[in-house]
mmCIF file of C-alpha atoms and ligand atoms in Angstrom:
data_model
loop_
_atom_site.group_PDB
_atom_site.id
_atom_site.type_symbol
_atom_site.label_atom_id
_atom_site.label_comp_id
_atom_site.label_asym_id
_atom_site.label_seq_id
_atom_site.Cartn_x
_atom_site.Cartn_y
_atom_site.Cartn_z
ATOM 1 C CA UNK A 167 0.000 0.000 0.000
ATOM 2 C CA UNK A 168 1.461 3.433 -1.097
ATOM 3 C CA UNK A 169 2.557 5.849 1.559
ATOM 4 C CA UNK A 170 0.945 8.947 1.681
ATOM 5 C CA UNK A 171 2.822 11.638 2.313
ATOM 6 C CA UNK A 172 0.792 14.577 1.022
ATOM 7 C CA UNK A 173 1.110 17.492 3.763
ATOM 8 C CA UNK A 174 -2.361 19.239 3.796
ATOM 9 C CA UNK A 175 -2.164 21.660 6.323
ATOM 10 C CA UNK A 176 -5.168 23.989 7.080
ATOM 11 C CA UNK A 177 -5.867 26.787 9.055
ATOM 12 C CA UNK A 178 -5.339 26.658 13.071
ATOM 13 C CA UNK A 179 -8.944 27.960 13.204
ATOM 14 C CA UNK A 180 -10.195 25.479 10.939
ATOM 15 C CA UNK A 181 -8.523 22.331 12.563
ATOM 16 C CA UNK A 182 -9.794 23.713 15.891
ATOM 17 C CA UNK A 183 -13.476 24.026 14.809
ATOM 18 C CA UNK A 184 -13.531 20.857 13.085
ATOM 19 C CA UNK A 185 -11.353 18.179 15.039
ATOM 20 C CA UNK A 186 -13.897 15.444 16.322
ATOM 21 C CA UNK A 187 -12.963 12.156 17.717
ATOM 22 C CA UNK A 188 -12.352 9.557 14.964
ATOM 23 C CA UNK A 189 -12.520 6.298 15.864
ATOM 24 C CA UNK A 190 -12.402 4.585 12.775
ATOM 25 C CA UNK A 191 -9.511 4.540 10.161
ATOM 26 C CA UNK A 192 -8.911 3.475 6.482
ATOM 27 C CA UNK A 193 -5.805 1.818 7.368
ATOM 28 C CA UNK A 194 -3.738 3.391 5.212
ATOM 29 C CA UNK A 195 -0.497 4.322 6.555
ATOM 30 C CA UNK A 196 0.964 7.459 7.340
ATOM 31 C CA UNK A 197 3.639 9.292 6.449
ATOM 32 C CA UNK A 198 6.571 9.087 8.797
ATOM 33 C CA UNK A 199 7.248 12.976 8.384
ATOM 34 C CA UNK A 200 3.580 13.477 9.450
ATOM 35 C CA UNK A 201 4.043 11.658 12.083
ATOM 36 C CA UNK A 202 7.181 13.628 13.218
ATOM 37 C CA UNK A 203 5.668 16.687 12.341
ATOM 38 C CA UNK A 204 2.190 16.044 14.662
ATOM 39 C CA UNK A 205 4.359 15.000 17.555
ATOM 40 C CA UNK A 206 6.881 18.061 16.841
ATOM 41 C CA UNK A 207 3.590 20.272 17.347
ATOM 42 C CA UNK A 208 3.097 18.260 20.574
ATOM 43 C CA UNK A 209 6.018 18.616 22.284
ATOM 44 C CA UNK A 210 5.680 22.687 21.615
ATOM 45 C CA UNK A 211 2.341 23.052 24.012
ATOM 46 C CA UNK A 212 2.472 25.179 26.882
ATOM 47 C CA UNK A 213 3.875 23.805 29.997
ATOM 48 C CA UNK A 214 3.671 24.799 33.922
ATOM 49 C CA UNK A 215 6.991 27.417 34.131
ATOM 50 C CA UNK A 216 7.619 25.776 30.734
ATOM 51 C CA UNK A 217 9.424 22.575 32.376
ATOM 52 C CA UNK A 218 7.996 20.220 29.099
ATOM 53 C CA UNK A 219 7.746 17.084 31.129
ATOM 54 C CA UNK A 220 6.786 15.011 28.163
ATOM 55 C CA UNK A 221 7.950 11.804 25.777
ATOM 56 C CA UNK A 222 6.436 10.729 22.748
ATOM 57 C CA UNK A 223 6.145 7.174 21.940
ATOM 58 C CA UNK A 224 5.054 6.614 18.475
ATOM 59 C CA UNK A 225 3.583 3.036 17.724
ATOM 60 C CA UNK A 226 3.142 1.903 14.321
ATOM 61 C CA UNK A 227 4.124 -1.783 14.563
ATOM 62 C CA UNK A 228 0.724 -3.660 13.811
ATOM 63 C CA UNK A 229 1.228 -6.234 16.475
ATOM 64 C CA UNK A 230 1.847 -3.952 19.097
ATOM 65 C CA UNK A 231 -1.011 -1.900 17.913
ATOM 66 C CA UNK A 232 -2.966 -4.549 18.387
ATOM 67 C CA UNK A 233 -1.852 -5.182 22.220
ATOM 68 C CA UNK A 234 -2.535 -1.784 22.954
ATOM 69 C CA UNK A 235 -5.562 -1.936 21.676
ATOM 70 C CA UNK A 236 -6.213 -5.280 24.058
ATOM 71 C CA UNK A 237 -5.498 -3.326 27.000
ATOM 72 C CA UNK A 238 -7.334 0.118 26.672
ATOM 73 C CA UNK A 239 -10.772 -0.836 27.423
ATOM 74 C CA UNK A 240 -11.727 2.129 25.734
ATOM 75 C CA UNK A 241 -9.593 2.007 22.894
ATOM 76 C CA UNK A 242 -10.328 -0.761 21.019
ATOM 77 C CA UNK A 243 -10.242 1.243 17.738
ATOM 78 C CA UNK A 244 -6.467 1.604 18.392
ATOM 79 C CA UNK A 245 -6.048 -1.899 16.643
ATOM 80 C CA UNK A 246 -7.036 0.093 13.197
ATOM 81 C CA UNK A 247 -5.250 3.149 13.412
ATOM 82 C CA UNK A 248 -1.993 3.959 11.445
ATOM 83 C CA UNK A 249 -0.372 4.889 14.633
ATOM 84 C CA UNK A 250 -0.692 5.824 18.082
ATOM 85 C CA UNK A 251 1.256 8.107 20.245
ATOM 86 C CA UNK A 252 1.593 8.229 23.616
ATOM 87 C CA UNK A 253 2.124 10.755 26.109
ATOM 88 C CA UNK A 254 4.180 9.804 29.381
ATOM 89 C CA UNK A 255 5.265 12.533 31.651
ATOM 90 C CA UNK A 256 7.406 13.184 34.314
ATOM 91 C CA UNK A 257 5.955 12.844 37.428
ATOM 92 C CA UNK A 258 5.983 16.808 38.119
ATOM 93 C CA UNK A 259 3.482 18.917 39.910
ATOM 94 C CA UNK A 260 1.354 19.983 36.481
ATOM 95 C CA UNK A 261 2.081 16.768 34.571
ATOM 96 C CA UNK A 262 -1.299 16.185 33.733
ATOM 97 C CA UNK A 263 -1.941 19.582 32.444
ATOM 98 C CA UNK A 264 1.085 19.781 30.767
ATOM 99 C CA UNK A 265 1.008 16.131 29.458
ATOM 100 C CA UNK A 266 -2.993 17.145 28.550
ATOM 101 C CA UNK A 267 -1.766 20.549 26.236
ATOM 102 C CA UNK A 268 0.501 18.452 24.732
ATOM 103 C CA UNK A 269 -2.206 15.560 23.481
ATOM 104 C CA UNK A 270 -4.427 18.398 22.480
ATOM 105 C CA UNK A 271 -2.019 19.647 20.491
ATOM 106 C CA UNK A 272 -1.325 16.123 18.979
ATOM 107 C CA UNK A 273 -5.001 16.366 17.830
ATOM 108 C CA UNK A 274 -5.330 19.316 16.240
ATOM 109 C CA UNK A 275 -2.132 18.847 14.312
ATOM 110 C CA UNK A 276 -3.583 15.158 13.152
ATOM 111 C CA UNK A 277 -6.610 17.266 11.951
ATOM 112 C CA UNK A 278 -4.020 20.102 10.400
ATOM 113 C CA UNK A 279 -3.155 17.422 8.449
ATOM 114 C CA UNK A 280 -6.275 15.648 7.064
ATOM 115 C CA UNK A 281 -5.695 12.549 9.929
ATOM 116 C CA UNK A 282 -8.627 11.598 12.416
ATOM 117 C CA UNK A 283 -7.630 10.834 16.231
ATOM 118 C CA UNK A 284 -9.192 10.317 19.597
ATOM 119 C CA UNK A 285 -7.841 10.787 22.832
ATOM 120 C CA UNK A 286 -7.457 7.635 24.950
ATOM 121 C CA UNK A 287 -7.704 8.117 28.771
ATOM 122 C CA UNK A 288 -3.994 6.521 29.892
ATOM 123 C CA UNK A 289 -3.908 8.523 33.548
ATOM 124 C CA UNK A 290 -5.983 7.004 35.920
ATOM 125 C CA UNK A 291 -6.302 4.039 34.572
ATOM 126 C CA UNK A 292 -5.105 0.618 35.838
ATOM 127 C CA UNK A 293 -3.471 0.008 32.415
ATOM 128 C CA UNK A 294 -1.203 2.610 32.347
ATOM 129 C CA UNK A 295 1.763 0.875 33.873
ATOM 130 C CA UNK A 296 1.320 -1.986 32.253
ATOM 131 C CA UNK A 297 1.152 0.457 28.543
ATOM 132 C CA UNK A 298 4.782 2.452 30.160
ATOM 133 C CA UNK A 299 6.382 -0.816 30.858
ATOM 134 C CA UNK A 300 5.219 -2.259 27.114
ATOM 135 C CA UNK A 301 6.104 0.433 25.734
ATOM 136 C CA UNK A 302 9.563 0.344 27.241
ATOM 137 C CA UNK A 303 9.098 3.626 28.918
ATOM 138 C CA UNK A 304 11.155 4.089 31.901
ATOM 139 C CA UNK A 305 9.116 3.512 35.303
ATOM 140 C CA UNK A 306 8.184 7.181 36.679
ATOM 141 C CA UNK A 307 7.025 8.543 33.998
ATOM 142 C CA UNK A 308 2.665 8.792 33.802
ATOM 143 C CA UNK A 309 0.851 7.892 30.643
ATOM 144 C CA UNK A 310 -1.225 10.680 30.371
ATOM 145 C CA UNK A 311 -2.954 10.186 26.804
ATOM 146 C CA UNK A 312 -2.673 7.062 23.920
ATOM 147 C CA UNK A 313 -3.886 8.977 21.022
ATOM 148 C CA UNK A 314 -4.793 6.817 17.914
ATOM 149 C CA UNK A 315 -4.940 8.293 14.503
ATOM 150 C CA UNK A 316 -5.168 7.564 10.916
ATOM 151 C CA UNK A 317 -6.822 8.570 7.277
ATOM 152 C CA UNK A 318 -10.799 8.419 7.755
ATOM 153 C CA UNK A 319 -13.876 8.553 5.917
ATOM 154 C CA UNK A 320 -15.733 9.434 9.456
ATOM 155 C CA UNK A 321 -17.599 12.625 10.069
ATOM 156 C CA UNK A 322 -18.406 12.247 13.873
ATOM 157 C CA UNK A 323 -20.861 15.368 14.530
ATOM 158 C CA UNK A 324 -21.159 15.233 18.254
ATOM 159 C CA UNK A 325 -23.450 17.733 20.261
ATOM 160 C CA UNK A 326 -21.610 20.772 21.379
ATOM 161 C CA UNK A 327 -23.107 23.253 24.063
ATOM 162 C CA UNK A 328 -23.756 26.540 22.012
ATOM 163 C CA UNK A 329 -21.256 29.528 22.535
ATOM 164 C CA UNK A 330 -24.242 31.268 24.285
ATOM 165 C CA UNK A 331 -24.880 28.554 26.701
ATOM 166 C CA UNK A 332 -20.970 28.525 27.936
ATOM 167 C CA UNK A 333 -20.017 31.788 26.967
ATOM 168 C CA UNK A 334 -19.885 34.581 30.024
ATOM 169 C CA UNK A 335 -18.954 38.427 29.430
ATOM 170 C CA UNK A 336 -17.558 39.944 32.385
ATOM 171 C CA UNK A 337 -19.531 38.284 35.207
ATOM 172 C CA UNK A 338 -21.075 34.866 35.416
HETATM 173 C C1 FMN B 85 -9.294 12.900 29.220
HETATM 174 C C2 FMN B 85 -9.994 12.241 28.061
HETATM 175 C C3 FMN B 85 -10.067 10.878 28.012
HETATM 176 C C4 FMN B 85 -10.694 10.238 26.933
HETATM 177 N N1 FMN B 85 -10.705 8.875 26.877
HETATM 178 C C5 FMN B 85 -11.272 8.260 25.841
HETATM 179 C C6 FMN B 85 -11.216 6.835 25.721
HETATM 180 O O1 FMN B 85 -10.629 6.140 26.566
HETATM 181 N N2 FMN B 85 -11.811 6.252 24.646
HETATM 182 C C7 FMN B 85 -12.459 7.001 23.689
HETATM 183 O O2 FMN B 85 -12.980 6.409 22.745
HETATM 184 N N3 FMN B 85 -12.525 8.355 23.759
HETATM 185 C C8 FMN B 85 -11.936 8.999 24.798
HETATM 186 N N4 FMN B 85 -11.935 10.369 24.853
HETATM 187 C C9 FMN B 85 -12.548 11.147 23.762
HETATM 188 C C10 FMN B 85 -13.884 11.734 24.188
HETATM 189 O O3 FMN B 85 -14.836 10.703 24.292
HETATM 190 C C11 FMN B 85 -14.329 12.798 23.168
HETATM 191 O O4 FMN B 85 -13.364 13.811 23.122
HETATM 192 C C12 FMN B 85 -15.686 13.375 23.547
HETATM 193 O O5 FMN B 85 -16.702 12.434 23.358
HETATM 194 C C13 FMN B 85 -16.033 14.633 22.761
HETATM 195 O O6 FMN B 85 -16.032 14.363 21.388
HETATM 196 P P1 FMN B 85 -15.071 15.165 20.388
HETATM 197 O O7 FMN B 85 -13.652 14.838 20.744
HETATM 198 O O8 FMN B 85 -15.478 14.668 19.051
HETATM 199 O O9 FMN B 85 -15.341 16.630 20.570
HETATM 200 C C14 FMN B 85 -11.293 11.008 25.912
HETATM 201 C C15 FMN B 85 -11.186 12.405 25.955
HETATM 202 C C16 FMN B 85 -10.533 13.018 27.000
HETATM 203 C C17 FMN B 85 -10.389 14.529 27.009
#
């Protein structure tokens, strides 16, 4: 299967107002530069006195795909995707903002560039030693996020509360 490579960037605007949660992929791979380049755009979020806690595993092998996908109880889909990143921290005060920035960023630069992806809850979860140690992560560091991604033909459309509903001028 050919590689695509094509970098289709779009507007930040744009990827923010349209990023969804894709949970189903083509299964056609992805470019390792667009891979590189999503992560690159990950590891520039903001950070708590800008200490960037974060590593980025990047998983493309289809086996271990597949395991991942075993363990996540929520992220079954993981199995399908092209690749999936994950985002360990160091185990510093803001980590999970930090490593959360980060994985948001990893989002909107998958929809920058044409990919669907979905956030998989790592922190908190039982499995997210047993995803570090797998992933040959050294112990310490929290999983924050797993985020899967890949070329799609999915539109997800979930409900969003309207601007007016969440949206406060000056007071509450
Ligand atoms: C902290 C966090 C954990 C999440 N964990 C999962 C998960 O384990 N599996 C999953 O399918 N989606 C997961 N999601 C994705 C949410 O279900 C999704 O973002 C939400 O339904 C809103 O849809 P949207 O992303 O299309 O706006 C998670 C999202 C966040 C922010």
């Amino acid at each position: 299967m050919a590689i695509s490579s094509k970098v289709e960037e779009m507007d930040a605007i744009t990827a923010l107002k349209t990023r969804r949660a894709v949970r189903s992929y083509t299964g056609e791979p992805v470019a390792r530069e667009i891979l590189e380049d999503i992560v690159d755009c990950g590891r520039l979020a903001a950070s708590a006195i800008n200490i960037q806690p974060w590593e980025f595993v990047v998983i493309t092998d289809r086996a271990m795909l597949a395991r991942v996908a075993t363990i996540a109880d929520y992220g079954k889909f993981i199995a399908q995707a092209s690749a999936c990143i994950l985002v360990l921290c160091r185990d510093t005060k803001y980590y999970l903002e930090d490593g959360s920035a980060a994985t948001q960023n990893l989002l909107l630069a998958a929809r920058a560039h044409g990919l669907g992806s979905c956030w998989v809850a790592g922190d908190k979860k039982p499995y997210a030693e047993t995803i570090r140690e797998l992933a040959g992560a050294p112990a310490g560091l929290r999983l924050v996020s797993l985020v899967g991604l890949g070329r799609t033909t999915e539109k997800p459309a979930p409900e969003k509360r309207p601007l007016a509903d969440v949206l406060h001028w000056e007071k509450y």
